[in-house]
Amino acid sequence: ISTSERNKITSIIEGSSIY
């Protein structure tokens, strides 16, 4: 997986992390 793809996924995960 490329860095840009991983960064996008990470951004989605971080954005969805609502606790």
mmCIF file of N, CA and C in Angstrom:
data_model
loop_
_atom_site.group_PDB
_atom_site.id
_atom_site.type_symbol
_atom_site.label_atom_id
_atom_site.label_comp_id
_atom_site.label_asym_id
_atom_site.label_seq_id
_atom_site.Cartn_x
_atom_site.Cartn_y
_atom_site.Cartn_z
ATOM 1 N N ILE A 1 0.863 -1.202 0.000
ATOM 2 C CA ILE A 1 0.000 0.000 0.000
ATOM 3 C C ILE A 1 0.890 1.240 0.000
ATOM 4 N N SER A 2 0.510 2.222 -0.809
ATOM 5 C CA SER A 2 1.324 3.434 -0.927
ATOM 6 C C SER A 2 1.087 4.364 0.258
ATOM 7 N N THR A 3 2.034 5.277 0.452
ATOM 8 C CA THR A 3 1.946 6.199 1.582
ATOM 9 C C THR A 3 0.714 7.075 1.473
ATOM 10 N N SER A 4 0.426 7.552 0.277
ATOM 11 C CA SER A 4 -0.732 8.426 0.070
ATOM 12 C C SER A 4 -2.034 7.686 0.363
ATOM 13 N N GLU A 5 -2.086 6.414 -0.027
ATOM 14 C CA GLU A 5 -3.280 5.621 0.245
ATOM 15 C C GLU A 5 -3.436 5.390 1.741
ATOM 16 N N ARG A 6 -2.320 5.080 2.400
ATOM 17 C CA ARG A 6 -2.364 4.837 3.844
ATOM 18 C C ARG A 6 -2.754 6.107 4.578
ATOM 19 N N ASN A 7 -2.260 7.244 4.070
ATOM 20 C CA ASN A 7 -2.572 8.527 4.679
ATOM 21 C C ASN A 7 -4.065 8.804 4.558
ATOM 22 N N LYS A 8 -4.643 8.503 3.405
ATOM 23 C CA LYS A 8 -6.077 8.721 3.203
ATOM 24 C C LYS A 8 -6.883 7.869 4.176
ATOM 25 N N ILE A 9 -6.510 6.598 4.283
ATOM 26 C CA ILE A 9 -7.211 5.690 5.187
ATOM 27 C C ILE A 9 -7.085 6.181 6.622
ATOM 28 N N THR A 10 -5.877 6.593 6.999
ATOM 29 C CA THR A 10 -5.653 7.101 8.345
ATOM 30 C C THR A 10 -6.519 8.317 8.610
ATOM 31 N N SER A 11 -6.622 9.206 7.631
ATOM 32 C CA SER A 11 -7.435 10.409 7.770
ATOM 33 C C SER A 11 -8.899 10.049 7.976
ATOM 34 N N ILE A 12 -9.375 9.051 7.244
ATOM 35 C CA ILE A 12 -10.761 8.607 7.392
ATOM 36 C C ILE A 12 -10.982 8.030 8.789
ATOM 37 N N ILE A 13 -10.039 7.208 9.245
ATOM 38 C CA ILE A 13 -10.151 6.589 10.562
ATOM 39 C C ILE A 13 -10.137 7.662 11.645
ATOM 40 N N GLU A 14 -9.191 8.581 11.559
ATOM 41 C CA GLU A 14 -9.086 9.656 12.541
ATOM 42 C C GLU A 14 -10.342 10.514 12.533
ATOM 43 N N GLY A 15 -10.865 10.798 11.352
ATOM 44 C CA GLY A 15 -12.058 11.626 11.234
ATOM 45 C C GLY A 15 -13.289 10.920 11.771
ATOM 46 N N SER A 16 -13.255 9.583 11.745
ATOM 47 C CA SER A 16 -14.402 8.812 12.202
ATOM 48 C C SER A 16 -14.289 8.433 13.675
ATOM 49 N N SER A 17 -13.142 8.747 14.278
ATOM 50 C CA SER A 17 -12.940 8.389 15.673
ATOM 51 C C SER A 17 -13.611 9.410 16.581
ATOM 52 N N ILE A 18 -14.864 9.142 16.902
ATOM 53 C CA ILE A 18 -15.603 10.045 17.791
ATOM 54 C C ILE A 18 -15.970 9.257 19.040
ATOM 55 N N TYR A 19 -15.325 9.606 20.133
ATOM 56 C CA TYR A 19 -15.578 8.893 21.374
ATOM 57 C C TYR A 19 -16.194 9.830 22.399
#
